[in-house]
XYZ file of N, CA, C and O in Angstrom:
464
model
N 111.311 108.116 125.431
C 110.089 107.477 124.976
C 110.455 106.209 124.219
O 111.301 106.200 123.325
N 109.865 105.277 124.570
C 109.967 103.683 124.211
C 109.609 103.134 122.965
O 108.818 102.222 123.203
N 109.735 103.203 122.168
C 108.693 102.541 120.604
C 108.350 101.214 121.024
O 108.956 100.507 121.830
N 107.305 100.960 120.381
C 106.558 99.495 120.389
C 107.336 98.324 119.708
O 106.924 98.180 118.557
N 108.107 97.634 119.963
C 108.688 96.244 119.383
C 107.964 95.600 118.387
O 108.539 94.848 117.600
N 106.289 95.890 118.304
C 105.443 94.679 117.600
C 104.630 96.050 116.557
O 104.780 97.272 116.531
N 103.662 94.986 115.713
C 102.778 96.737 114.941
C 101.597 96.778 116.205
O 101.225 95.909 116.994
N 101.217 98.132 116.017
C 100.057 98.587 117.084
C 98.879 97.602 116.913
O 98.506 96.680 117.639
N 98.462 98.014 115.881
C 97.114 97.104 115.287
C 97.347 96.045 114.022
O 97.700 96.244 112.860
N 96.983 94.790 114.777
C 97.306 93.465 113.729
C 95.917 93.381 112.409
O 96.035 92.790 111.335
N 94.693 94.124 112.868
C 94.012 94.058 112.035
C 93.527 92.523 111.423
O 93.277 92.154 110.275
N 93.518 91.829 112.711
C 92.768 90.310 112.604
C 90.967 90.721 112.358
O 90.428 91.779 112.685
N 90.152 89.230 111.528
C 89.299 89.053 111.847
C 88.106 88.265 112.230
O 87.859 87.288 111.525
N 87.139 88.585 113.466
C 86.748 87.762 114.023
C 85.312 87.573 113.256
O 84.545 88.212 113.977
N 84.623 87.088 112.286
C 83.564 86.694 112.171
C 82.537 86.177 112.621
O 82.833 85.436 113.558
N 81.371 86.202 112.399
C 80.199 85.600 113.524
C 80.266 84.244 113.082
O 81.410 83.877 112.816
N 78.906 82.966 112.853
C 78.655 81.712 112.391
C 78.018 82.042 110.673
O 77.867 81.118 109.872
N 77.751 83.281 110.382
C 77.196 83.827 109.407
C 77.745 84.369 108.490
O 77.321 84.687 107.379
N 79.379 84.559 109.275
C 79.895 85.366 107.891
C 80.372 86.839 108.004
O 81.077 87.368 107.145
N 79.873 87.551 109.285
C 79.557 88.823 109.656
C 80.464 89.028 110.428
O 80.761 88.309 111.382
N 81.132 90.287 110.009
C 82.015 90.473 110.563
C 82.125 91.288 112.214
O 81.737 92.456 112.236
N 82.614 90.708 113.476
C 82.146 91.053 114.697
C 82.952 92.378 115.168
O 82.447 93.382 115.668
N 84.356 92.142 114.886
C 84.897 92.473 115.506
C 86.722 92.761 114.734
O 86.660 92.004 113.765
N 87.776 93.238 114.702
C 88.547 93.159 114.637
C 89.425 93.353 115.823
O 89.257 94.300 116.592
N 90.798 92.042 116.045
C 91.613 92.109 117.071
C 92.718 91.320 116.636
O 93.120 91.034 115.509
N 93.223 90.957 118.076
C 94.688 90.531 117.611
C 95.227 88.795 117.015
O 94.284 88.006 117.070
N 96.189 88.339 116.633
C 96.376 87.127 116.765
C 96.457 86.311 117.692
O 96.399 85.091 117.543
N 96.666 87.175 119.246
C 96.762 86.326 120.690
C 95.324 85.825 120.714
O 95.148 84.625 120.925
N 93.888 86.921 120.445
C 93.131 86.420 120.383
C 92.905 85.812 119.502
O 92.433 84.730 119.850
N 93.018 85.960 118.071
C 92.453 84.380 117.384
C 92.932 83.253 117.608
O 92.057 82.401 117.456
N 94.162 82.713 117.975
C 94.872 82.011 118.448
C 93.691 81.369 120.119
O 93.208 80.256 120.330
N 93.631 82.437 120.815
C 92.208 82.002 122.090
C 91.145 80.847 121.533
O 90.762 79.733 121.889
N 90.910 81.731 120.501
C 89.423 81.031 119.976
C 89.833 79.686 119.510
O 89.409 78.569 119.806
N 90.970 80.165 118.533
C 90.921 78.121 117.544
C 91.127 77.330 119.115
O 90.318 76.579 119.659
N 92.609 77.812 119.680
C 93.073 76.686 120.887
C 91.361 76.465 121.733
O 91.431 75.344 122.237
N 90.509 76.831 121.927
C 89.424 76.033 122.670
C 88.414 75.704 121.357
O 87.208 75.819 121.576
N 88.779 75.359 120.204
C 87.621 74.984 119.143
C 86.440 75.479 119.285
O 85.368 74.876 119.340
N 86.816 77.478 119.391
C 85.504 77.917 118.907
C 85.230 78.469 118.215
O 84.162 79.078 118.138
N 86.469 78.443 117.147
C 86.671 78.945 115.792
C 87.065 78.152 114.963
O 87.276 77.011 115.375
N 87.314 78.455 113.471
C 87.585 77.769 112.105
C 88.711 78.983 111.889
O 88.540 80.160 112.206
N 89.531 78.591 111.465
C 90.670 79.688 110.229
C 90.197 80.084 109.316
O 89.520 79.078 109.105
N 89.848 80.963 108.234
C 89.623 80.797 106.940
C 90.612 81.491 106.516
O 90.911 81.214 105.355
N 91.485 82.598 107.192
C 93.031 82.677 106.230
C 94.380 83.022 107.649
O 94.683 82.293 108.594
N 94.674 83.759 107.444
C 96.032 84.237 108.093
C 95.501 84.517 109.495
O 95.869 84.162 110.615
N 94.454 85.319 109.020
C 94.131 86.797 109.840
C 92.845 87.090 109.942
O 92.466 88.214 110.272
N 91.724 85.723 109.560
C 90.512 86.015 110.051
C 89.968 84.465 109.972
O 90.085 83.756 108.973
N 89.425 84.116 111.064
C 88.498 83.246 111.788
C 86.937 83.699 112.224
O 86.516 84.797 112.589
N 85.962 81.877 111.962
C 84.753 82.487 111.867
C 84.664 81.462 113.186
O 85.340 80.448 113.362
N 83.594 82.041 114.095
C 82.901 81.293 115.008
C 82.343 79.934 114.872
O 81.769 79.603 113.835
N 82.453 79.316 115.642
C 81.487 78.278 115.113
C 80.579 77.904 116.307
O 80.373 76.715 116.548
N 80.127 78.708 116.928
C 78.610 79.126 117.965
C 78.041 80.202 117.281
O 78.646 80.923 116.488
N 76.801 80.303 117.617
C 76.086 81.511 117.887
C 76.201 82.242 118.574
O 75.726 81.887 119.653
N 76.760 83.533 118.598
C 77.121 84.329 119.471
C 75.959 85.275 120.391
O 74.805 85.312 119.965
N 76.171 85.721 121.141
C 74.886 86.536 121.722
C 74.917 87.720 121.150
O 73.742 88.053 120.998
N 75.686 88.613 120.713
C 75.855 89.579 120.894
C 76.144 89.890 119.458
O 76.357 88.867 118.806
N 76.233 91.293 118.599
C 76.385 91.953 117.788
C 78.098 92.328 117.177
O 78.467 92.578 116.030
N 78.927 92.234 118.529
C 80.300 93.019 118.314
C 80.120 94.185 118.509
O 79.528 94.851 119.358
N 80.805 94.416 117.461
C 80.896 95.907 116.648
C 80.241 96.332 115.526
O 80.413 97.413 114.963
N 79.342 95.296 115.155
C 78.388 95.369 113.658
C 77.761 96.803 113.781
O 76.967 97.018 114.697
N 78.122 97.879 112.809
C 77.370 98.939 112.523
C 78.251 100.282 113.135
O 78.124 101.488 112.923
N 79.330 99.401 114.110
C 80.537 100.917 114.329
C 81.413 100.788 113.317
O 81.965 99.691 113.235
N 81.762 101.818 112.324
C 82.576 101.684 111.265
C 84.075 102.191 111.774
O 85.037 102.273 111.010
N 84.119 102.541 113.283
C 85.438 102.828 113.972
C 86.204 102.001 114.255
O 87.433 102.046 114.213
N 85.316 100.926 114.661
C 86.134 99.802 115.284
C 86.505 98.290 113.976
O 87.527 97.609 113.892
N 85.458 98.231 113.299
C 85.867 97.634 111.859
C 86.294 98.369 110.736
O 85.996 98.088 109.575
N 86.752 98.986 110.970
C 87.632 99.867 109.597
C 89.460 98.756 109.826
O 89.607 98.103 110.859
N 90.497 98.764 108.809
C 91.510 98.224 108.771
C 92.479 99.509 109.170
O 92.979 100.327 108.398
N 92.596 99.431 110.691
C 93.327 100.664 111.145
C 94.977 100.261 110.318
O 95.471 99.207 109.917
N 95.513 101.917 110.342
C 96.810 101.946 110.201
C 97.966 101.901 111.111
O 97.817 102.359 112.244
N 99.404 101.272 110.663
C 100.390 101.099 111.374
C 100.936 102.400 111.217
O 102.163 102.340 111.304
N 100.576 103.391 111.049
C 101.621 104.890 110.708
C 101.271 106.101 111.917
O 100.246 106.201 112.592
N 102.122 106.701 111.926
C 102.140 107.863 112.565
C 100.695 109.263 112.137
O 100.774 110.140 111.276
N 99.654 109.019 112.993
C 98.961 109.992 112.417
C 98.932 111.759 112.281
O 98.076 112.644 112.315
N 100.536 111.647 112.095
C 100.390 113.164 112.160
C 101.487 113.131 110.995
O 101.259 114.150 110.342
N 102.598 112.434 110.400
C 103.877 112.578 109.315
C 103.088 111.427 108.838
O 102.735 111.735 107.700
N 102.501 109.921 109.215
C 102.712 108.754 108.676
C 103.461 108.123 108.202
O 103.272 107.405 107.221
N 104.893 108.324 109.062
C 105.829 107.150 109.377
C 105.262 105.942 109.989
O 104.161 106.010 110.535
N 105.973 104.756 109.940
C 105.751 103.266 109.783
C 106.187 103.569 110.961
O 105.266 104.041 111.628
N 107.629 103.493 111.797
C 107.700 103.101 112.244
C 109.085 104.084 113.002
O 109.402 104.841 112.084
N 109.765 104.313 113.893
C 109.108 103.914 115.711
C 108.149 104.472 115.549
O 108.054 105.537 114.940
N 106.666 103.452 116.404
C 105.381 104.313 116.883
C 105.542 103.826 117.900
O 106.250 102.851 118.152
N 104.622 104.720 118.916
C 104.308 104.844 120.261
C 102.683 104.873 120.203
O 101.955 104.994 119.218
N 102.398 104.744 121.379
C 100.481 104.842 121.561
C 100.758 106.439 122.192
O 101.667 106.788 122.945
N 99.713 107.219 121.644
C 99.632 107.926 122.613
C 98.190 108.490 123.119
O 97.450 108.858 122.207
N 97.784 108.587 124.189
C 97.123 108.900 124.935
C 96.607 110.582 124.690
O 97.350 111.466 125.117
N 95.069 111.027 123.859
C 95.057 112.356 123.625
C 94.559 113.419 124.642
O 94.683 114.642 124.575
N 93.648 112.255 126.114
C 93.440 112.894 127.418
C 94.232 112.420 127.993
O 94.503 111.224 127.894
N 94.925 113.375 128.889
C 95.886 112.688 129.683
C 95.493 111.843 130.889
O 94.417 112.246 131.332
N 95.942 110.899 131.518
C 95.599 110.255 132.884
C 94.738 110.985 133.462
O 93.508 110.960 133.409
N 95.389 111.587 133.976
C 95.231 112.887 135.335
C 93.916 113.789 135.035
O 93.416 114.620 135.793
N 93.522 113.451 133.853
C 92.112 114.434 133.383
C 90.946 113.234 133.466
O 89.995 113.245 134.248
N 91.273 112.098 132.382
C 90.734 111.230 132.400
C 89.786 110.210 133.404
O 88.757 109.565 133.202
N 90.655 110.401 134.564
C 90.260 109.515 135.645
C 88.805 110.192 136.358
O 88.096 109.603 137.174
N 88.610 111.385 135.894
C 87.532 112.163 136.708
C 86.178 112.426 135.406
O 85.210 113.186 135.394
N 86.702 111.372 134.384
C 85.421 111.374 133.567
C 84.495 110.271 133.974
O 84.738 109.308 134.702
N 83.102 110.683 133.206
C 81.761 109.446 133.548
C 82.300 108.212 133.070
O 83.198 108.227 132.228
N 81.928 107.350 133.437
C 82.455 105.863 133.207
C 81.855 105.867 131.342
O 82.626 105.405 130.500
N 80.730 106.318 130.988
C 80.336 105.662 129.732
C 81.384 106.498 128.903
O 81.958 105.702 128.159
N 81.918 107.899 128.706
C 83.317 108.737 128.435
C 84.508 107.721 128.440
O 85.197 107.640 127.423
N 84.751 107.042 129.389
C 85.985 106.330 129.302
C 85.813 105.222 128.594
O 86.666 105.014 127.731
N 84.633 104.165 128.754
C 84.597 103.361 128.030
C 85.259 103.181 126.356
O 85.849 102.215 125.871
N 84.998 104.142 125.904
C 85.071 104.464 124.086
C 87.084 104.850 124.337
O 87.849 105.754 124.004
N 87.150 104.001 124.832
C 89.209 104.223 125.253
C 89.667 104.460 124.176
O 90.345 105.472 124.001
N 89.363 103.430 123.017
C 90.138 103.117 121.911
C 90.011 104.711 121.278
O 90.873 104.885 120.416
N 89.252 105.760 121.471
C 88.935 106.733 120.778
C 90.004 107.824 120.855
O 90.303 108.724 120.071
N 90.621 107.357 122.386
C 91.080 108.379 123.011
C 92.567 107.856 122.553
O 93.272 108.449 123.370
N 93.355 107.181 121.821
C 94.632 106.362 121.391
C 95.027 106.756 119.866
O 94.127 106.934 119.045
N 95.946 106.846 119.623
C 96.400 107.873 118.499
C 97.799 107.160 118.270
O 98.634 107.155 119.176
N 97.998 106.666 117.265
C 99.764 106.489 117.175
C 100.773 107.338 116.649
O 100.465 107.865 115.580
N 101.503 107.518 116.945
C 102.530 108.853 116.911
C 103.816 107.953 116.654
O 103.980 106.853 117.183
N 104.897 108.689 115.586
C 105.980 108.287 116.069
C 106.842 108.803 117.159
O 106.537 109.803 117.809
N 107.581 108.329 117.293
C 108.473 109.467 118.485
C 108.761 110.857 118.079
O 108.314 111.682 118.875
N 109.520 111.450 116.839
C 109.662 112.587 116.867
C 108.108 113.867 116.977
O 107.999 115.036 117.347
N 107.276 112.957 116.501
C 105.962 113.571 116.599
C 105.585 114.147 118.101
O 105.206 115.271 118.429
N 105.895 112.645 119.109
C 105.387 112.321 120.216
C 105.784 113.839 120.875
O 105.090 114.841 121.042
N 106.945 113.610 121.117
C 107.868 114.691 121.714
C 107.653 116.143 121.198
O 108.352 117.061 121.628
């Protein structure tokens, strides 16, 4: 089993034109947004829009804007982590599409001795 080279979750954030927070993701994506000037910086690790967006994000899921952790959720070791998957493939593929959608739900970080 492989450990991840980078942390799982960078815990960037993406703000609306308002202030509101949309979304949390990575630096490849904030990096997306400034390189086509459709964002502002305001620190390291969170950028605000500068359109009106259509859409909501994630405003009101406290799953997906919470400041996930880099640790092992079963010891909470730092580090080797792995992703791991809590349905396997082979089960997964024969669920309803709106079931799979919520992916991120189904992702868990483990270190290796956990994994195994």
């Amino acid at each position: 089993m492989l450990s991840r080279t980078r942390v799982i979750y960078e815990n960037c954030k993406v703000l609306d034109i308002s202030g509101n927070l949309l979304f949390r993701t990575s630096q490849k994506r904030l990096a997306w947004y400034l390189e086509r000037d459709l964002a502002t910086r305001l620190d390291a690790s969170t950028i605000q829009l500068t359109f009106q967006n259509k859409g909501t994000g994630r405003r009101g899921d406290d799953f997906y804007l919470q400041d996930m952790r880099n640790e092992c959720a079963v010891c909470g070791a730092s580090e080797p982590l792995t992703m791991h998957h809590v349905v396997p493939h082979q089960y997964r593929q024969h669920m309803e599409e709106a079931v799979k959608s919520h992916s991120s739900h189904d992702l868990l970080p483990l270190c290796i001795e956990c994994h195994d």
